[in-house]
Amino acid sequence: MKPALTLNHADILPGIIQPLLTWYKGQASDRQLPWRLSPTPYHTWLSEIMLQQTRAAAVIPYYERFLAALPDIAALAAADDEMLMKLWQGLGYYSRARNLKKAAQVIVAEHGGRLPQEHKALLALPGIGRYTASAIGSIAWGKPWPAVDGNVLRVIMRVLACSEDIMAARTRTAVEKALAPHYPTGSDASALNQAFMDLGATVCLPHGTPHCPACPLQQLCLAHDNGQEQKYPVKAAAKPRRQEDRTILLLHQGSAYALHQRPAKGLLAGLWEFPNLPGRLSQQDIEAWLQCHGYRASQIKPLPAARHIFSHVEWHLSGWDIQLQADCLQTAECPASLRWASAAEISNTYSIPSAFTYYLPYIK
DNA sequence: TATGCGTGGCC
DNA sequence: TGGCCAAGCAT
């Protein structure tokens, strides 16, 4: 195990606090974000969970719709699972939604229905890690806790011209430790954490050229001194994605289409999908599969290929539209896990992940 | 510590 | 087009 990391030039950090706060309180807080309108603990919590690895622009409509359906923690704790996943459909990282409900139940059962204000108690809730606990604490109650996310790491690594790998846990720990002694309390704690976010999102950009002339830290940024903003942050290369072929089946009798619920654990856990098989199946393969399951098709048509990229897997999709003969379902050995749904039910009730939406236009 | 876990935007 | 990236967490 490597020893704890000490950041070089950390003496620069106390000097970045005031410029950031001044910048945030000025024109910087122009960003109209709905969770900033009424930053109750619940609103802050929900927004921070949705914002994990997700851009603010993508979150906004989900946030509005979620709060309209589940306006408080009690409602969330009692939410119907199917509705919960439907509210999250398309946002990704679906365990966030499940953990949100689990945490709400703990909050109701053990904390009197209110989010706990201690860092440790927040951390104990499912889905809340160090970043999120600190973000909630600072924004909701003015706790002096640095919320170190990708934005903060990028800004700090550039200001310090530091080449440590930001994917390494000890780098984040070192940044937290270096910032914590200088953190203000009250509304400035909230403002400072959000200032880092805004600076990272609008000025100290991760790709392309950062907008250094607009940066309140330009004068004291060591990377900028050397014209080397692009060199930072240093980040370990990601592992190449696993490549998989899958064949999607639009299996239907008239307008009733087969849906299958994915396993409770793993990729897209518990969400609904069109039946699909590993590999790139030919029409002969499809016919054999149908016969094996007792289905009789009246028509089999190929559908266009598609590709879907997850963070760690890449699916190369092919598809078939399979019209079953009338009364076929009475005699077929339908897998018990299949549901038969109309286009309206598919769009209104079932949570279908984006990986399958390429084939939705072929549903009639 | 390394890996699994989504999606869409940007260059 | 392909690769990188975003307000991370759980195990």
Short mmCIF file of N, CA, C and O (backbone and C1' of nucleotides) in Angstrom, two decimals, chain A residues 33 35 48 51 53 127 129 132 149 151 154, chain C:
data_model
loop_
_atom_site.label_atom_id
_atom_site.label_comp_id
_atom_site.label_asym_id
_atom_site.label_seq_id
_atom_site.Cartn_x
_atom_site.Cartn_y
_atom_site.Cartn_z
N LEU A 33 -30.82 26.28 -12.02
CA LEU A 33 -30.97 24.86 -11.74
C LEU A 33 -32.10 24.69 -10.73
O LEU A 33 -32.09 25.32 -9.67
N TRP A 35 -33.00 22.63 -8.53
CA TRP A 35 -32.73 22.22 -7.15
C TRP A 35 -32.13 23.36 -6.33
O TRP A 35 -31.99 23.24 -5.12
N GLU A 48 -28.53 15.50 -5.91
CA GLU A 48 -27.16 14.99 -5.87
C GLU A 48 -27.08 13.55 -6.34
O GLU A 48 -26.11 13.16 -7.00
N LEU A 51 -27.44 13.59 -10.07
CA LEU A 51 -26.30 14.23 -10.74
C LEU A 51 -25.04 13.38 -10.72
O LEU A 51 -24.05 13.73 -11.36
N GLN A 53 -22.46 11.27 -11.95
CA GLN A 53 -22.01 10.86 -13.28
C GLN A 53 -22.99 11.27 -14.37
O GLN A 53 -23.08 10.59 -15.40
N GLY A 127 -26.45 4.42 -1.22
CA GLY A 127 -26.35 5.36 -2.34
C GLY A 127 -25.64 6.65 -2.00
O GLY A 127 -25.35 7.44 -2.89
N GLY A 129 -22.30 8.31 -0.68
CA GLY A 129 -20.88 8.14 -0.41
C GLY A 129 -20.29 9.44 0.09
O GLY A 129 -21.02 10.37 0.49
N THR A 132 -21.39 12.68 -1.89
CA THR A 132 -22.80 13.05 -1.75
C THR A 132 -23.12 13.49 -0.32
O THR A 132 -23.88 14.45 -0.12
N ASP A 149 -15.54 16.02 -6.07
CA ASP A 149 -15.97 15.24 -7.23
C ASP A 149 -14.99 15.48 -8.38
O ASP A 149 -13.92 16.04 -8.19
N ASN A 151 -15.16 17.55 -10.81
CA ASN A 151 -14.91 18.97 -11.05
C ASN A 151 -13.83 19.52 -10.13
O ASN A 151 -12.91 20.20 -10.55
N ARG A 154 -10.41 18.20 -11.00
CA ARG A 154 -9.84 18.83 -12.20
C ARG A 154 -9.33 20.23 -11.89
O ARG A 154 -8.21 20.59 -12.27
P DT C 1 -21.50 7.95 -38.09
"O5'" DT C 1 -19.95 7.80 -37.82
"C5'" DT C 1 -19.17 6.96 -38.64
"C4'" DT C 1 -17.79 6.88 -38.01
"C3'" DT C 1 -17.80 6.18 -36.64
"O3'" DT C 1 -16.78 5.21 -36.60
"C1'" DT C 1 -16.90 8.39 -36.42
P DG C 2 -16.77 4.12 -35.42
"O5'" DG C 2 -15.79 4.82 -34.37
"C5'" DG C 2 -14.47 5.17 -34.77
"C4'" DG C 2 -13.74 5.77 -33.59
"C3'" DG C 2 -13.86 4.96 -32.31
"O3'" DG C 2 -12.63 5.05 -31.61
"C1'" DG C 2 -14.80 7.10 -31.97
P DG C 3 -12.38 4.11 -30.37
"O5'" DG C 3 -11.98 5.20 -29.28
"C5'" DG C 3 -11.13 6.28 -29.65
"C4'" DG C 3 -11.30 7.38 -28.64
"C3'" DG C 3 -11.40 6.88 -27.20
"O3'" DG C 3 -10.48 7.60 -26.42
"C1'" DG C 3 -13.22 8.32 -27.72
P DC C 4 -10.36 7.31 -24.87
"O5'" DC C 4 -10.94 8.67 -24.29
"C5'" DC C 4 -10.70 9.90 -24.97
"C4'" DC C 4 -11.51 10.97 -24.30
"C3'" DC C 4 -11.64 10.77 -22.80
"O3'" DC C 4 -11.35 11.99 -22.14
"C1'" DC C 4 -13.79 10.97 -23.78
P DC C 5 -11.16 11.99 -20.58
"O5'" DC C 5 -12.53 12.59 -20.08
"C5'" DC C 5 -13.04 13.76 -20.69
"C4'" DC C 5 -14.49 13.89 -20.33
"C3'" DC C 5 -14.79 13.55 -18.88
"O3'" DC C 5 -14.93 14.76 -18.16
"C1'" DC C 5 -16.46 12.70 -20.39
P DA C 6 -15.19 14.72 -16.59
"O5'" DA C 6 -16.78 14.76 -16.51
"C5'" DA C 6 -17.50 15.77 -17.20
"C4'" DA C 6 -18.87 15.85 -16.59
"C3'" DA C 6 -18.88 15.53 -15.10
"O3'" DA C 6 -19.26 16.71 -14.39
"C1'" DA C 6 -20.32 14.01 -16.33
P DA C 7 -18.15 17.27 -13.43
"O5'" DA C 7 -18.69 16.69 -12.06
"C5'" DA C 7 -19.76 17.38 -11.44
"C4'" DA C 7 -20.22 16.49 -10.31
"C3'" DA C 7 -21.03 15.30 -10.78
"O3'" DA C 7 -20.81 14.22 -9.88
"C1'" DA C 7 -22.33 16.68 -9.41
P DG C 8 -19.83 13.06 -10.35
"O5'" DG C 8 -20.29 11.92 -9.35
"C5'" DG C 8 -19.58 11.73 -8.11
"C4'" DG C 8 -20.39 10.70 -7.38
"C3'" DG C 8 -19.74 10.19 -6.11
"O3'" DG C 8 -20.78 9.95 -5.18
"C1'" DG C 8 -19.90 8.44 -7.70
P DC C 9 -20.49 9.28 -3.78
"O5'" DC C 9 -20.99 7.79 -4.02
"C5'" DC C 9 -22.31 7.57 -4.49
"C4'" DC C 9 -22.62 6.09 -4.49
"C3'" DC C 9 -22.13 5.35 -3.25
"O3'" DC C 9 -23.17 4.50 -2.81
"C1'" DC C 9 -21.24 4.35 -5.20
P DA C 10 -22.98 3.58 -1.53
"O5'" DA C 10 -22.73 2.15 -2.19
"C5'" DA C 10 -23.66 1.66 -3.13
"C4'" DA C 10 -23.33 0.23 -3.50
"C3'" DA C 10 -22.95 -0.67 -2.33
"O3'" DA C 10 -23.50 -1.96 -2.59
"C1'" DA C 10 -21.14 -0.57 -3.87
P DT C 11 -23.40 -3.13 -1.54
"O5'" DT C 11 -22.17 -3.98 -2.06
"C5'" DT C 11 -22.23 -4.52 -3.39
"C4'" DT C 11 -20.89 -5.17 -3.70
"C3'" DT C 11 -20.30 -5.97 -2.53
"O3'" DT C 11 -19.85 -7.22 -3.01
"C1'" DT C 11 -18.70 -4.51 -3.41
#
